[in-house]
Coordinates of C-alpha atoms in Angstrom, one line a residue:
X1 CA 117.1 168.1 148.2
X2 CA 115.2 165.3 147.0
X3 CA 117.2 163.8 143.8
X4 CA 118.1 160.5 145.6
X5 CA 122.0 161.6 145.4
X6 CA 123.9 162.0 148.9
X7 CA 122.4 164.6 151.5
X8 CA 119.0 164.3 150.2
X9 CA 116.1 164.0 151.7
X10 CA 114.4 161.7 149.3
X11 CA 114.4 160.4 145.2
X12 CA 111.2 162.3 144.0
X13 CA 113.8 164.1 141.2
X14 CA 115.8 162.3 139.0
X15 CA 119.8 162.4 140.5
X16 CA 120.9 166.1 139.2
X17 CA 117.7 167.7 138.2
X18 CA 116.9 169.4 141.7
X19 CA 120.2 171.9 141.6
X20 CA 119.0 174.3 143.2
X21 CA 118.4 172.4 146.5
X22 CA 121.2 169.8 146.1
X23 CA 123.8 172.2 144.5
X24 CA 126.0 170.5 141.3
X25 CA 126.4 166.5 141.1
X26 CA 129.1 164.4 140.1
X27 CA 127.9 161.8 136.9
X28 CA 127.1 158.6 138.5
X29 CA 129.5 155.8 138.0
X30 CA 129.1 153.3 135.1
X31 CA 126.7 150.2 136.1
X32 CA 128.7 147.1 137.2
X33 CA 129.1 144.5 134.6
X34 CA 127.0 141.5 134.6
X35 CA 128.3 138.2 136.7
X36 CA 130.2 135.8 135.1
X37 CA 128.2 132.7 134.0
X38 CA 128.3 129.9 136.5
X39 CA 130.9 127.1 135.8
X40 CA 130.0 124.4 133.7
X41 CA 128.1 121.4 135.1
X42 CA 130.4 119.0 136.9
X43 CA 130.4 115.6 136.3
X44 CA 131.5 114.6 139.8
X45 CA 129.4 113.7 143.3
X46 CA 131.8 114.1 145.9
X47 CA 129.8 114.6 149.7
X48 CA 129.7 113.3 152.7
X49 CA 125.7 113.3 153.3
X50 CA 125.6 109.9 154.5
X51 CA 124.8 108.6 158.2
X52 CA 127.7 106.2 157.6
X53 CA 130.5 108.2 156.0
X54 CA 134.0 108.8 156.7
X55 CA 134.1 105.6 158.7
X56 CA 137.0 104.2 157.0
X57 CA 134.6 102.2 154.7
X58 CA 133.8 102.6 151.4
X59 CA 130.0 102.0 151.2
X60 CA 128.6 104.0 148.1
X61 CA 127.6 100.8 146.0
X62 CA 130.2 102.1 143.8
X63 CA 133.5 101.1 142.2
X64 CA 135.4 99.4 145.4
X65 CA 132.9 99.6 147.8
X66 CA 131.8 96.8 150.3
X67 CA 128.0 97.4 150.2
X68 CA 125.5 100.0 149.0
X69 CA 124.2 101.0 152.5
X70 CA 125.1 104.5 151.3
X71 CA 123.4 106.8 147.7
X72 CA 126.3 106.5 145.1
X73 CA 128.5 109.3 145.5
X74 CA 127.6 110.5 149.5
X75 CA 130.9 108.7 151.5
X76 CA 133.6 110.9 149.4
X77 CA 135.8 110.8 152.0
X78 CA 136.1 106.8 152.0
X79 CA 135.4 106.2 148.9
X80 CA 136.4 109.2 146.8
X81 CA 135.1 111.5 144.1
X82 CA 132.6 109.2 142.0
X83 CA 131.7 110.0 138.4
X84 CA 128.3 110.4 137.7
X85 CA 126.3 107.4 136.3
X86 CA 124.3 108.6 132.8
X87 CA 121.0 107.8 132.8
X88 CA 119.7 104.7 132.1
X89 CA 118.0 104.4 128.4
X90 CA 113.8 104.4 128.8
X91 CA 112.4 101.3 129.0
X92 CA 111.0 100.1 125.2
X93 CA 108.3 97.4 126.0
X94 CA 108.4 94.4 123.8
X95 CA 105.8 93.4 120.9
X96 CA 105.7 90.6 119.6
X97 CA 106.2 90.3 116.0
X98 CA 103.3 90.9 113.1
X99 CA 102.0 87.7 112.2
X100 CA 102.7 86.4 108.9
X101 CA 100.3 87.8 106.2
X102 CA 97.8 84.6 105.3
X103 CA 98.4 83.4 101.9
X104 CA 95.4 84.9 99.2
X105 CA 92.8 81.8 98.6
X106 CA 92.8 80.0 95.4
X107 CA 90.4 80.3 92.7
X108 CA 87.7 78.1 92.8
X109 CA 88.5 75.7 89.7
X110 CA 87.4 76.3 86.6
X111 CA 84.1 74.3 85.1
X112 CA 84.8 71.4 83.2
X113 CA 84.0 72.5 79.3
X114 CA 81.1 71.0 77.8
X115 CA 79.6 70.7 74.3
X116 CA 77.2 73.5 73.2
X117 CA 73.7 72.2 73.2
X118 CA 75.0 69.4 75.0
X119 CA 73.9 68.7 79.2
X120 CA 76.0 66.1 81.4
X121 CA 76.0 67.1 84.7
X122 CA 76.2 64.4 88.1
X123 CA 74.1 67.0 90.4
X124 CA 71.9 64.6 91.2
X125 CA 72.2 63.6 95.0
X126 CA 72.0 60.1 96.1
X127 CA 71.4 58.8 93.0
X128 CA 73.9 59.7 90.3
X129 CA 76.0 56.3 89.3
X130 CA 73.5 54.3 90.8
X131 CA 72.7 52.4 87.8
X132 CA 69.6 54.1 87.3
X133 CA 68.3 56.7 85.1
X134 CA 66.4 59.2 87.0
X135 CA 66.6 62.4 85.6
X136 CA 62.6 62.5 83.9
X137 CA 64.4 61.9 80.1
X138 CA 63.8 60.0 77.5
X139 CA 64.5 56.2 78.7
X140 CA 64.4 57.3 82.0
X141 CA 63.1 55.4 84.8
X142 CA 62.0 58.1 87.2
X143 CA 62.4 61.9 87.4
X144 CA 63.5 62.3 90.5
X145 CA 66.9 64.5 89.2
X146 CA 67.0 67.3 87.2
X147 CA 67.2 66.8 83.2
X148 CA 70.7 66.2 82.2
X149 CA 71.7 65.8 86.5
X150 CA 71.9 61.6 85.8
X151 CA 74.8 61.8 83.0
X152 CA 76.8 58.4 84.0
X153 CA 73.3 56.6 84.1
X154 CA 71.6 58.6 81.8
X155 CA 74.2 59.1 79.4
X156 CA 74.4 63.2 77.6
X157 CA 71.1 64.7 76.6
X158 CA 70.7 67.2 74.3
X159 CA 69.4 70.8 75.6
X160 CA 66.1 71.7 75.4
X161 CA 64.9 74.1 73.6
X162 CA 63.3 77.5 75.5
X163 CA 59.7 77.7 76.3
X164 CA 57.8 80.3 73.5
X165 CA 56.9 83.7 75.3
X166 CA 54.2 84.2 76.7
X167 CA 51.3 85.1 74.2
X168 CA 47.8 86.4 76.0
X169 CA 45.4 83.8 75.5
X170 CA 47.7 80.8 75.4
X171 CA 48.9 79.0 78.2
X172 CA 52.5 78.2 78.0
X173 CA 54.1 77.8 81.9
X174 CA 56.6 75.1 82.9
X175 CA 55.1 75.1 86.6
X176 CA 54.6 71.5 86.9
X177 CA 57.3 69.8 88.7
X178 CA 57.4 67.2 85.3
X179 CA 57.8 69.6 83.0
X180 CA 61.2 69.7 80.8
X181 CA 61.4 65.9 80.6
X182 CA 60.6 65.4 77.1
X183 CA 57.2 64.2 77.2
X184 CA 54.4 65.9 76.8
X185 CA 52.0 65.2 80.3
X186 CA 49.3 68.2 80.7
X187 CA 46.5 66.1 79.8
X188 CA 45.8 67.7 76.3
X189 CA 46.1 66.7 72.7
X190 CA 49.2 64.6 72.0
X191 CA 50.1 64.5 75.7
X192 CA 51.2 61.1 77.2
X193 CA 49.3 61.6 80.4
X194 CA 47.4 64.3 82.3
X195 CA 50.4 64.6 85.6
X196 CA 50.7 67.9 85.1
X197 CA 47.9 70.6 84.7
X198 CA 46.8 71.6 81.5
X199 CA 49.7 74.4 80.0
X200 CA 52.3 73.8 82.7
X201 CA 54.4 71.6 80.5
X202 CA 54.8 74.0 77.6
X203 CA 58.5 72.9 76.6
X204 CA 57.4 69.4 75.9
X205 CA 53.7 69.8 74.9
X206 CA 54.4 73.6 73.1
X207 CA 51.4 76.0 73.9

């Protein structure tokens, strides 16, 4: 008999398939129902796992206690069933705040209008409002300013016209450092004087 069922001699067979050599078997009882869930969690530490407990002394660190000498919860007989403690929130580090968004940066001011055809500047360094007129000009003392840099001793000039384009053959350049000043000073007919080399003061001697 080898069905695994009483008298036999092993479980090769499945219980009440080997008849012949175990004879008829009874049905085998219904499986046992599952175990009950365990109780719900309990919110109480009541033990008595400290060195010091049931001295007559309540010394959990809880509610009562004299002194924490024992874990919270482990002198139940002095001290009684303790409540558990809920966690303590996580630690949130501290930022400090954003700083303060920087104001935008004002527009640089406008240019003071001026007159078409008209020049009046004071970007002459030094020697604007000096008393002198040094921007090269006509009544001009020295040319040590751009045209039309001297206004407040100079006064306004009038803008001068644009050098001609260059035409192959001619000479037309405003490369000397006098050019642009009014008078003509390349050293060829008409000119005033011969500063400049000949053609590099095209916009006051023309080509």
């Amino acid at each position: 008999c080898q069905d695994g069922g009483p008298g036999s001699e092993g479980d090769y067979c499945e219980y009440g398939t080997d008849c012949s050599d175990c004879g008829p078997r009874l049905p085998m009882p219904p499986a046992l129902p599952p175990s009950p869930p365990l109780p719900p969690f309990s919110p109480i530490i009541c033990n008595d796992d400290c060195t010091g407990a049931a001295n007559a002394y309540c010394q959990d660190g809880g509610p009562g206690s004299i002194s924490p000498s024992c874990e919270y919860g482990t002198d139940c007989s002095d001290c009684g069933p303790r409540l558990i403690l809920p966690p303590s929130p996580p630690h949130r580090p501290s930022y400090p705040p954003p700083p303060s968004p920087q104001p935008p940066p004002r527009p640089p001011p406008s240019p003071s209008p001026s007159s078409p055809g008209i020049i009046c500047l004071e970007g002459c360094i030094f020697q604007s409002s000096d008393g002198i007129c040094n921007d090269g000009g006509p009544g001009s003392e020295f040319n040590s300013c751009e045209y039309g840099n001297d206004c407040s001793d100079c006064g306004p000039r009038l803008t001068l016209p644009s050098p001609p384009p260059f035409s192959p053959g001619i000479i037309c350049t405003d490369d000397c450092i006098l050019a642009s000043n009014a008078f003509c000073q390349d050293g060829g007919p008409g000119s005033e004087g011969d500063y400049c080399e000949y053609g590099t003061d095209c916009s006051d001697c023309g080509p």
